[in-house]
mmCIF file of C-alpha atoms and ligand atoms in Angstrom:
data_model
loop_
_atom_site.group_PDB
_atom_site.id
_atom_site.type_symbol
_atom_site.label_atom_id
_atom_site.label_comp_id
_atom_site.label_asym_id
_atom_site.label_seq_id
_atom_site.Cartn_x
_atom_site.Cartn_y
_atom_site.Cartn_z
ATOM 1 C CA UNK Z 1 3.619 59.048 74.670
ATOM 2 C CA UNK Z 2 4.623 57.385 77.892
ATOM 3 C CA UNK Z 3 8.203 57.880 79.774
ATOM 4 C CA UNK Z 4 9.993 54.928 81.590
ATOM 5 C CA UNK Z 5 12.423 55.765 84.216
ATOM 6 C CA UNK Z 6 14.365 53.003 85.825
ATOM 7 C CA UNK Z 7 15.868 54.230 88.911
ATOM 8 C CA UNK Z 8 18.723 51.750 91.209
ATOM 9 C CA UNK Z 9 18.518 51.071 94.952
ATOM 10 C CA UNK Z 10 20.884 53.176 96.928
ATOM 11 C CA UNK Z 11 22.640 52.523 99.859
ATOM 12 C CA UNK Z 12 23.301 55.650 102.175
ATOM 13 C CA UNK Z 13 25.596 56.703 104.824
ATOM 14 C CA UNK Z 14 28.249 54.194 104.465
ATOM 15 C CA UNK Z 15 29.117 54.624 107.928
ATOM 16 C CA UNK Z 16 29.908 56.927 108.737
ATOM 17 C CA UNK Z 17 28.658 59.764 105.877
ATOM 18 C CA UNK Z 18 25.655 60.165 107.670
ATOM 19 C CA UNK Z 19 23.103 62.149 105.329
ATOM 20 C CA UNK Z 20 26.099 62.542 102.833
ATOM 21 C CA UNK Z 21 27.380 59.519 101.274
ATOM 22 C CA UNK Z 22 26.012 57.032 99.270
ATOM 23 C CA UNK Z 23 26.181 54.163 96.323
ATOM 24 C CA UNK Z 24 23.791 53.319 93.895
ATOM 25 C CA UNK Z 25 23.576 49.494 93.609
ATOM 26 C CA UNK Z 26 21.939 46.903 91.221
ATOM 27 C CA UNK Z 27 18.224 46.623 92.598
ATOM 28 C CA UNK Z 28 15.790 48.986 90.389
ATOM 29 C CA UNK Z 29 12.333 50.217 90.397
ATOM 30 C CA UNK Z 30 11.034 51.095 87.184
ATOM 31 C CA UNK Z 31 8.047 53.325 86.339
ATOM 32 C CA UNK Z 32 5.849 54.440 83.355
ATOM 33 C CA UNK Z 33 4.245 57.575 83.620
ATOM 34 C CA UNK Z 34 1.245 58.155 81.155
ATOM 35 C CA UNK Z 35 -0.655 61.959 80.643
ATOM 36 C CA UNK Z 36 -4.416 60.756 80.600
ATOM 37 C CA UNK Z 37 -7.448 63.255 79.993
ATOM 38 C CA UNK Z 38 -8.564 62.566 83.652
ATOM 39 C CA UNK Z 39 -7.853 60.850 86.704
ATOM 40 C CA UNK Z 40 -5.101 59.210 88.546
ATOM 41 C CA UNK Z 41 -4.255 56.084 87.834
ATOM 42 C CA UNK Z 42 -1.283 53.694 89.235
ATOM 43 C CA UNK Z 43 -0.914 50.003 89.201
ATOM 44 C CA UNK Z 44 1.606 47.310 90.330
ATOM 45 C CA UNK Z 45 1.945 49.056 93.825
ATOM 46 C CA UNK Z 46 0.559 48.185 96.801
ATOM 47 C CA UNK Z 47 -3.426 48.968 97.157
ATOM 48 C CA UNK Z 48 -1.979 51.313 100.238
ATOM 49 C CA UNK Z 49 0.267 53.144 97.894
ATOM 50 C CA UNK Z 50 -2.250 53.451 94.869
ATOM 51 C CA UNK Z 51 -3.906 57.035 95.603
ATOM 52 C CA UNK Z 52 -2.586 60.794 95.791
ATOM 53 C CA UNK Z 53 -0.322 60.447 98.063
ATOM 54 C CA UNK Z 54 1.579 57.985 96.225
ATOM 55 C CA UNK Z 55 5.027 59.386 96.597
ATOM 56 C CA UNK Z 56 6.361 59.153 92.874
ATOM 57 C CA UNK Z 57 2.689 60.965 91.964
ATOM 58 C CA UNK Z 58 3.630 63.895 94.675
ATOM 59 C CA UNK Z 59 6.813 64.095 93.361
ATOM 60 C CA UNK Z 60 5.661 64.234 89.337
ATOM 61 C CA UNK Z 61 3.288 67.254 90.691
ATOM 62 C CA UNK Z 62 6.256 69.080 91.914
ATOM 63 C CA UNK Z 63 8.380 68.469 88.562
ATOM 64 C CA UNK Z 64 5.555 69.569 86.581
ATOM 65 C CA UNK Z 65 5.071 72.637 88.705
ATOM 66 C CA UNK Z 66 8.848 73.121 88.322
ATOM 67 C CA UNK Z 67 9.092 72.521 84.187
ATOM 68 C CA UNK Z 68 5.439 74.205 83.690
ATOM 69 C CA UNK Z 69 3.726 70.775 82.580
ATOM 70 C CA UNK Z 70 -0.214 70.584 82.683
ATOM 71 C CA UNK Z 71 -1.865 68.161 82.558
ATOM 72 C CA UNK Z 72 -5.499 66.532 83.807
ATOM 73 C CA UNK Z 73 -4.798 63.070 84.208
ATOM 74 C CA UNK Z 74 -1.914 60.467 85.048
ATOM 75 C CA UNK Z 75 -1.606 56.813 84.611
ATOM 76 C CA UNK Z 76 1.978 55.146 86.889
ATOM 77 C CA UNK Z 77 2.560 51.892 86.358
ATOM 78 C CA UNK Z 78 5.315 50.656 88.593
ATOM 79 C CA UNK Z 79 7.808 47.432 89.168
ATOM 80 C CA UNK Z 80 9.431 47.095 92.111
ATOM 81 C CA UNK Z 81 12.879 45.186 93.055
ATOM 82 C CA UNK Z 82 13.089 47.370 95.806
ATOM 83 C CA UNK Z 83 12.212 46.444 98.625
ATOM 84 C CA UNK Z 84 9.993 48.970 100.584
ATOM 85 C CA UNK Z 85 11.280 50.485 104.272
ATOM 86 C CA UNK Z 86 14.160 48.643 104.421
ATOM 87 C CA UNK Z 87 16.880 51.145 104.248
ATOM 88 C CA UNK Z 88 17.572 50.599 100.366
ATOM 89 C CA UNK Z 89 16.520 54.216 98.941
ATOM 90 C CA UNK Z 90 12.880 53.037 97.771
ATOM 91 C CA UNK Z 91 11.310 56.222 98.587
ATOM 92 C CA UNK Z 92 13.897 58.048 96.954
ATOM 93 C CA UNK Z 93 13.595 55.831 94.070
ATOM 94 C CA UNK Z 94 10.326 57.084 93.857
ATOM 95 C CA UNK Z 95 11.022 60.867 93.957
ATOM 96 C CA UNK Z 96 13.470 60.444 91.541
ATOM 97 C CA UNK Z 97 11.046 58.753 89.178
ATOM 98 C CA UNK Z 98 8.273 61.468 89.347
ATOM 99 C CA UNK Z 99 10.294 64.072 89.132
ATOM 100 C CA UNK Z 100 12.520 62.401 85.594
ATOM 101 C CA UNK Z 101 9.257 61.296 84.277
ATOM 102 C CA UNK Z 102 7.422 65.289 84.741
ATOM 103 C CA UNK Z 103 11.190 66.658 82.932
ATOM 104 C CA UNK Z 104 10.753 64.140 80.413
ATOM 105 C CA UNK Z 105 7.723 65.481 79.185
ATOM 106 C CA UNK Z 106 9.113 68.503 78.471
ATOM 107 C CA UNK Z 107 12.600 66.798 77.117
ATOM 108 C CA UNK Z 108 14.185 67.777 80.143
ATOM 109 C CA UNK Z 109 15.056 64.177 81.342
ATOM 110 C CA UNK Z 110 18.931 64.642 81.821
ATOM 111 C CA UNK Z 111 18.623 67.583 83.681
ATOM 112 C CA UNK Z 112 20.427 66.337 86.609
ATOM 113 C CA UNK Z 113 21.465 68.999 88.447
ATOM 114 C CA UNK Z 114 18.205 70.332 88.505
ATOM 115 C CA UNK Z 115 16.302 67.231 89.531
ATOM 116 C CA UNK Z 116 19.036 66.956 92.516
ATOM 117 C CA UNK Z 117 17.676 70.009 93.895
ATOM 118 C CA UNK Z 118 14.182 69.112 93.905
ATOM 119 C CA UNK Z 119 14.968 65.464 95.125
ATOM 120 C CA UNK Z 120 17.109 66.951 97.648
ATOM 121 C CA UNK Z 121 14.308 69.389 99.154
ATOM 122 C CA UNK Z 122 11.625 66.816 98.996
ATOM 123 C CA UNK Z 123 13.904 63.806 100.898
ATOM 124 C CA UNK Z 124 15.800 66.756 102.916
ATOM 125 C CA UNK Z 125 18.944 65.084 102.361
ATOM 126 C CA UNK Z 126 20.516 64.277 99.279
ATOM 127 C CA UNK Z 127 22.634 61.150 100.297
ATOM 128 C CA UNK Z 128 19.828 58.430 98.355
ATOM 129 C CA UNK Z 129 18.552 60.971 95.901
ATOM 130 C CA UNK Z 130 22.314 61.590 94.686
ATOM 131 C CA UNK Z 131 23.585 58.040 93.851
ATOM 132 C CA UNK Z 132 20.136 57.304 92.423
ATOM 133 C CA UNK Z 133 20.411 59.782 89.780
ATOM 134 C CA UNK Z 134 24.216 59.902 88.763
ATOM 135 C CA UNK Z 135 24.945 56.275 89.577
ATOM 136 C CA UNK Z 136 28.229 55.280 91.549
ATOM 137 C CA UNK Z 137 29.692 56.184 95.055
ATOM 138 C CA UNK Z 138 28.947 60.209 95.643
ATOM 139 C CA UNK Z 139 29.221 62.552 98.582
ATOM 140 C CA UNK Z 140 27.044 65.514 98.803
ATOM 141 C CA UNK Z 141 26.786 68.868 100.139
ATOM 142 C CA UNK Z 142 23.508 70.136 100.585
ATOM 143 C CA UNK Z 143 23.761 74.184 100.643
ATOM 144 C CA UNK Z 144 21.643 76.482 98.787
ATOM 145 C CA UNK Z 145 22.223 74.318 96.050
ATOM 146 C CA UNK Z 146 23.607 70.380 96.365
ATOM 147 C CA UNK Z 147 27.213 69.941 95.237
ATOM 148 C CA UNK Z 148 27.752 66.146 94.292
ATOM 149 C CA UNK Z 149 30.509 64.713 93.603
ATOM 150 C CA UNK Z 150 30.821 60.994 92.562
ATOM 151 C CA UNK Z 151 34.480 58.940 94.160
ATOM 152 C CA UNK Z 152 36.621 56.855 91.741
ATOM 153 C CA UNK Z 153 36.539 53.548 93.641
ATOM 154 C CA UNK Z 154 39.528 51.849 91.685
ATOM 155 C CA UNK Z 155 38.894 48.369 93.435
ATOM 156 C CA UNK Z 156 36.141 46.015 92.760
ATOM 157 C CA UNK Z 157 33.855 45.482 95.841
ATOM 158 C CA UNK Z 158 30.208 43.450 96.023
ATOM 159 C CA UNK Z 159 27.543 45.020 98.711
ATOM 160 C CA UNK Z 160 25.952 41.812 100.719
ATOM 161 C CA UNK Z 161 22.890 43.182 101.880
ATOM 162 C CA UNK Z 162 21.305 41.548 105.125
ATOM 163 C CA UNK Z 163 17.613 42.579 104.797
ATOM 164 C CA UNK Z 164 15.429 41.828 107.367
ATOM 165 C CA UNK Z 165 11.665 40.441 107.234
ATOM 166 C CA UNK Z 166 10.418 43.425 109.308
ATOM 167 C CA UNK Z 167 10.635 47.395 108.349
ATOM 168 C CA UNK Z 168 12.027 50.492 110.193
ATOM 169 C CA UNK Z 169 10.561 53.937 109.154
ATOM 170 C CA UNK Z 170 13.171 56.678 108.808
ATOM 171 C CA UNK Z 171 11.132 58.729 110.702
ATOM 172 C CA UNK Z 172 11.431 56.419 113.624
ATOM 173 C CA UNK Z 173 14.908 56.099 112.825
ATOM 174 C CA UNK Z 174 15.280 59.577 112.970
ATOM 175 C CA UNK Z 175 13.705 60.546 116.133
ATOM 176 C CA UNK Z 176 16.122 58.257 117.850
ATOM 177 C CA UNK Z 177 19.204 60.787 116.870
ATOM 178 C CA UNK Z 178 20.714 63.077 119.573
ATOM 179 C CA UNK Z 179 20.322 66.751 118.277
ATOM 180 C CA UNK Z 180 23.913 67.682 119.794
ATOM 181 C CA UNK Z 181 27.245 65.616 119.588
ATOM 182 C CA UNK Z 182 30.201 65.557 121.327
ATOM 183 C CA UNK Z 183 33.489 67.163 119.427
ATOM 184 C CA UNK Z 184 35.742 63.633 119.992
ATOM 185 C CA UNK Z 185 32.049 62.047 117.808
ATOM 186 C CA UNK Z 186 32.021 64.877 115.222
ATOM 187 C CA UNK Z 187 35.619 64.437 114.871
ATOM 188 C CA UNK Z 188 35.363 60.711 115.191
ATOM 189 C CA UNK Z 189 33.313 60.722 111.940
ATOM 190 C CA UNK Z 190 35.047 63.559 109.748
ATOM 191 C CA UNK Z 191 38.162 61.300 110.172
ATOM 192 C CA UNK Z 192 36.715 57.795 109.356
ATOM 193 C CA UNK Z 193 34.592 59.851 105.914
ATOM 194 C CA UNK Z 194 37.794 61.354 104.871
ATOM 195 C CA UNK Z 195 39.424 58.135 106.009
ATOM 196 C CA UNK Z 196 36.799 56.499 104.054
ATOM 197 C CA UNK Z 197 37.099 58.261 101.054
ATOM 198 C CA UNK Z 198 41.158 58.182 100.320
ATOM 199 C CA UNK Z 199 40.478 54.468 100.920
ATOM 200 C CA UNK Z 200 38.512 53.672 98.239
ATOM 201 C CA UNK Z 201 40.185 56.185 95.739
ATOM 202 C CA UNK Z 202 43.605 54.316 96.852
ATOM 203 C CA UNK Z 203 41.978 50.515 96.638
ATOM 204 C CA UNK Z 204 43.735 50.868 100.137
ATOM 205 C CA UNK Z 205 41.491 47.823 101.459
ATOM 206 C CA UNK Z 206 43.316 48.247 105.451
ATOM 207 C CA UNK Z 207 41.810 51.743 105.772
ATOM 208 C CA UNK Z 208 38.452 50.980 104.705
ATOM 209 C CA UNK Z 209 38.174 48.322 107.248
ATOM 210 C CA UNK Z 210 38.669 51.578 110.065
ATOM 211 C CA UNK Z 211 36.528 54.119 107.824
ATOM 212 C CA UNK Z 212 33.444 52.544 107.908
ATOM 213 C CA UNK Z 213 32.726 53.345 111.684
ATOM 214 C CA UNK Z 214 30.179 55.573 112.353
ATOM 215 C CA UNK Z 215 29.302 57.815 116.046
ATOM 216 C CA UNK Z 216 26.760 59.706 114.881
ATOM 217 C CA UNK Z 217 23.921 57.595 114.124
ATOM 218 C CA UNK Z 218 24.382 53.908 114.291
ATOM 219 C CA UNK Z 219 24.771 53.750 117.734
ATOM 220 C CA UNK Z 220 21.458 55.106 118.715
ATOM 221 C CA UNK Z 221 19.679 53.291 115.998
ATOM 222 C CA UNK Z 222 21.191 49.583 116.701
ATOM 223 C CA UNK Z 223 18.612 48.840 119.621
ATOM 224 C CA UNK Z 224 16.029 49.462 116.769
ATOM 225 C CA UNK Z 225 17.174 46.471 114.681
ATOM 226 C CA UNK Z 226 16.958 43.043 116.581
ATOM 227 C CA UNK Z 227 20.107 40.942 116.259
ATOM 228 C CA UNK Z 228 22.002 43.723 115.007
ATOM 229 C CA UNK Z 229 25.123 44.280 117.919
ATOM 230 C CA UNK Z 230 25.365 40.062 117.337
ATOM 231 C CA UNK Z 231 25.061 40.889 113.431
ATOM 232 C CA UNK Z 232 27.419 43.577 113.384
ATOM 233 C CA UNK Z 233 29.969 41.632 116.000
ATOM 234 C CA UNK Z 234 30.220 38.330 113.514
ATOM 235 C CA UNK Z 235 30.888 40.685 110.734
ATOM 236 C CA UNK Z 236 33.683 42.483 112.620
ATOM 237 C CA UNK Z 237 35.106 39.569 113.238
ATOM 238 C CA UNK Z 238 35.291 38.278 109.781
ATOM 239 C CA UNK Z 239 38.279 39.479 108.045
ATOM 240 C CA UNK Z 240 37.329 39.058 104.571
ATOM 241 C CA UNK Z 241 34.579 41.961 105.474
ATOM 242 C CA UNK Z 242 35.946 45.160 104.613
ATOM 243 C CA UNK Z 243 33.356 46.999 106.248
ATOM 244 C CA UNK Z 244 29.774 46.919 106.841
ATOM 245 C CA UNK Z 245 27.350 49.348 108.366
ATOM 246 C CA UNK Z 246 23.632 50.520 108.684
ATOM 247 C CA UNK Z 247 22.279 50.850 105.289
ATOM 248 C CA UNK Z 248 20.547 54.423 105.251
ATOM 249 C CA UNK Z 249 18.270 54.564 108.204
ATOM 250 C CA UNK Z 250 18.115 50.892 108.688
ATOM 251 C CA UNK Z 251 16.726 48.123 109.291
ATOM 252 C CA UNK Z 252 19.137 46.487 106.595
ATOM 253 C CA UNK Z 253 22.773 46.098 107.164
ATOM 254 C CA UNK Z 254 25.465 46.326 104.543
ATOM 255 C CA UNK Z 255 28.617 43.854 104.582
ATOM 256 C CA UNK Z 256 31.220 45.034 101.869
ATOM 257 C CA UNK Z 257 33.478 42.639 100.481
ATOM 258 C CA UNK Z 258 36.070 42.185 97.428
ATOM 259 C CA UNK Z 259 34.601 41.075 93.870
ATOM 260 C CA UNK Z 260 37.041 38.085 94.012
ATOM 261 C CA UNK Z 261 35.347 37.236 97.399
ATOM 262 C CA UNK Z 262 33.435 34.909 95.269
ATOM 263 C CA UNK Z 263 32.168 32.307 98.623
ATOM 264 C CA UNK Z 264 31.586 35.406 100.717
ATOM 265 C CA UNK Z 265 27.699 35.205 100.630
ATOM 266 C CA UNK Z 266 28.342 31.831 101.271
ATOM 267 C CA UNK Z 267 30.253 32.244 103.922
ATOM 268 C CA UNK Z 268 28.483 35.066 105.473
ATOM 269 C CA UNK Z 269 24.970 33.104 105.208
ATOM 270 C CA UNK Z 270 27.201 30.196 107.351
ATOM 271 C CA UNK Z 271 28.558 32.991 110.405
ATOM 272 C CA UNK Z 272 25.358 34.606 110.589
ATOM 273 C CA UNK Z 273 22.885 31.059 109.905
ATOM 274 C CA UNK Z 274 21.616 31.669 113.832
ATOM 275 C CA UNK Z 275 21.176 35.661 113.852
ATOM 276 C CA UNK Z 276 19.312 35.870 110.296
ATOM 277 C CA UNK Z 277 15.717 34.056 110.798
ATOM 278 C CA UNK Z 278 13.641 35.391 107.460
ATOM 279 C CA UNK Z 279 16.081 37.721 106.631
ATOM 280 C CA UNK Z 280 16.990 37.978 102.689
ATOM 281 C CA UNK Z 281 20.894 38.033 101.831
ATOM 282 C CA UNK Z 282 21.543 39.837 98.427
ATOM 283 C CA UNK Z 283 24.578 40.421 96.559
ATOM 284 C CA UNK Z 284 24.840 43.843 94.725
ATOM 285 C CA UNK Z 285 27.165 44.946 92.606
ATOM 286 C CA UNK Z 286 27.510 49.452 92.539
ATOM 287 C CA UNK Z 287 25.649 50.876 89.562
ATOM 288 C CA UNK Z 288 27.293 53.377 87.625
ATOM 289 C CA UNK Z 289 24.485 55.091 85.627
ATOM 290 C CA UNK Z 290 21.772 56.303 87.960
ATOM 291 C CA UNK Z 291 18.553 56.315 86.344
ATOM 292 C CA UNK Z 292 17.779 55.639 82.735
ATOM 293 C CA UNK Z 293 14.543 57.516 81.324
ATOM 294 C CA UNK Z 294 12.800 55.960 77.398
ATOM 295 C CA UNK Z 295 10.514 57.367 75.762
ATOM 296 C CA UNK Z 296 7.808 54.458 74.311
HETATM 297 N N1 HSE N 301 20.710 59.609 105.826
HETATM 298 C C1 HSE N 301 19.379 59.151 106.037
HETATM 299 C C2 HSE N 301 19.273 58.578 107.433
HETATM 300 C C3 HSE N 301 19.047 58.080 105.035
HETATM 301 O O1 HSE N 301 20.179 57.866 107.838
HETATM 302 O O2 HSE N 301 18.298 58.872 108.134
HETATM 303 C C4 HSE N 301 17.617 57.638 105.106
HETATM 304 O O3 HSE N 301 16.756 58.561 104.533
#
């Protein structure tokens, strides 16, 4: 028997909902998992990602430990849309994956609280793991178990992503962060969430244009990302841009615009023609199904 899991990009933080918010959108991985009498075997990755540490094999390891699967041997064959360290939930993509495919093989595969949890406390944050395996726009709170909770966005919006030739590693990302914030920044960013939030429930396209600003985190990271204050700037200026921000940790950035917006990428790819030397422009629509296991 093999088990395919299919698992979407995701696109966290929004803004400002750092390590909470999050939207799965329509780039996927996919991944067949194989139980073999010996060995580990995975293909169509990188050589670099083809032994143990392989993330989606570490994370099938702890979903077997967690379902009681044994087994001797594993064969992963993956395809990936995704593109790698780019701030577009690929390593989550992976965790999700191993995890599904070790549930499947004990028919557990739409056990999705339960795969949240371990997702959650292998990423140590659940805003990627969350829209990755329920689909949509969720928020999360990550307490002794994670609460998620996906939004109704009544209006139709497309996700431009501006991906960059060059990577950013969360952990660099990370280390950037201040460990203690101001009150007026803490504030700041429970008002533009919440802000945010009613916005996209409403379709109430004026607030979302103030919700997606962020204190916490993309101001420390922008001096990571070359181009991105000019970037950012042209895309504030544009007022068919509802928003954009820092996808997840970076380096991509995220320019949100209405379905019927139909020459934005267009027009976007014109504004930014001097800022965006080798960087890919891709237009992603949310999906609303998180990841899809089969059983071949
Ligand atoms: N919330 C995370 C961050 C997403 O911004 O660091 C990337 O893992």
């Amino acid at each position: 028997m093999k088990v395919k899991v299919r698992v979407p990009a995701t696109s966290a933080n929004l803004g400002p909902g750092f390590d909470v918010a999050g939207v799965a959108v329509t780039l996927y991985n996919t991944f067949t998992f194989e139980l073999m009498d010996e060995g580990l075997e995975i293909v169509g990755c990188p050589e670099q990602f083809a032994g143990p540490d392989n993330l989606a094999y570490e994370a099938f390891c702890a979903g077997a430990r967690e379902v009681g699967l044994t087994f001797s041997g594993l064969r992963i064959e993956c395809k990936s849309e995704i593109p790698h360290t780019r701030g577009l939930g690929s390593s989550s993509s992976c965790i999700v994956a191993g995890l599904v495919g070790a549930f499947a093989f004990k028919g557990r595969y739409d056990d999705r609280q339960d795969i949240l949890n371990l997702a959650t406390r292998i990423e140590g944050h659940p805003d990627n793991v969350a829209p990755a395996i329920f689909g949509g726009l969720t928020v999360s709170v990550n307490a002794e178990t994670v609460t998620t909770l996906g939004i109704p966005v009544k209006n139709d919006y497309r996700f431009v992503a501006l991906i960059p030739p060059f990577t950013l590693s969360t952990k660099l990302s990370r280390s950037v962060l201040p460990d203690v914030v101001s009150r007026k920044d803490a504030i700041g960013n429970v008002s533009h969430l919440s802000l945010l939030v009613a916005s996209l429930i409403n379709g109430h396209d004026e607030g979302l244009r103030i919700g997606f600003h962020d204190h916490l985190h993309q101001p420390y990271r922008g001096s990571l990302i070359k181009g991105y204050d000019e970037i950012m700037g042209r895309l504030e200026k544009d007022e068919n841009v509802l928003g954009s921000y820092l996808s997840g940790a970076g380096p991509t950035i995220m320019a949100v615009i209405r379905a019927d917006d139909l020459m934005g990428v267009v027009r976007l790819k014109e504004e930014l023609h001097d800022c965006l030397d080798g960087w890919e422009v891709v237009k992603l629509e949310m999906d609303q199904h998180g990841y899809v296991c089969d059983y071949e």
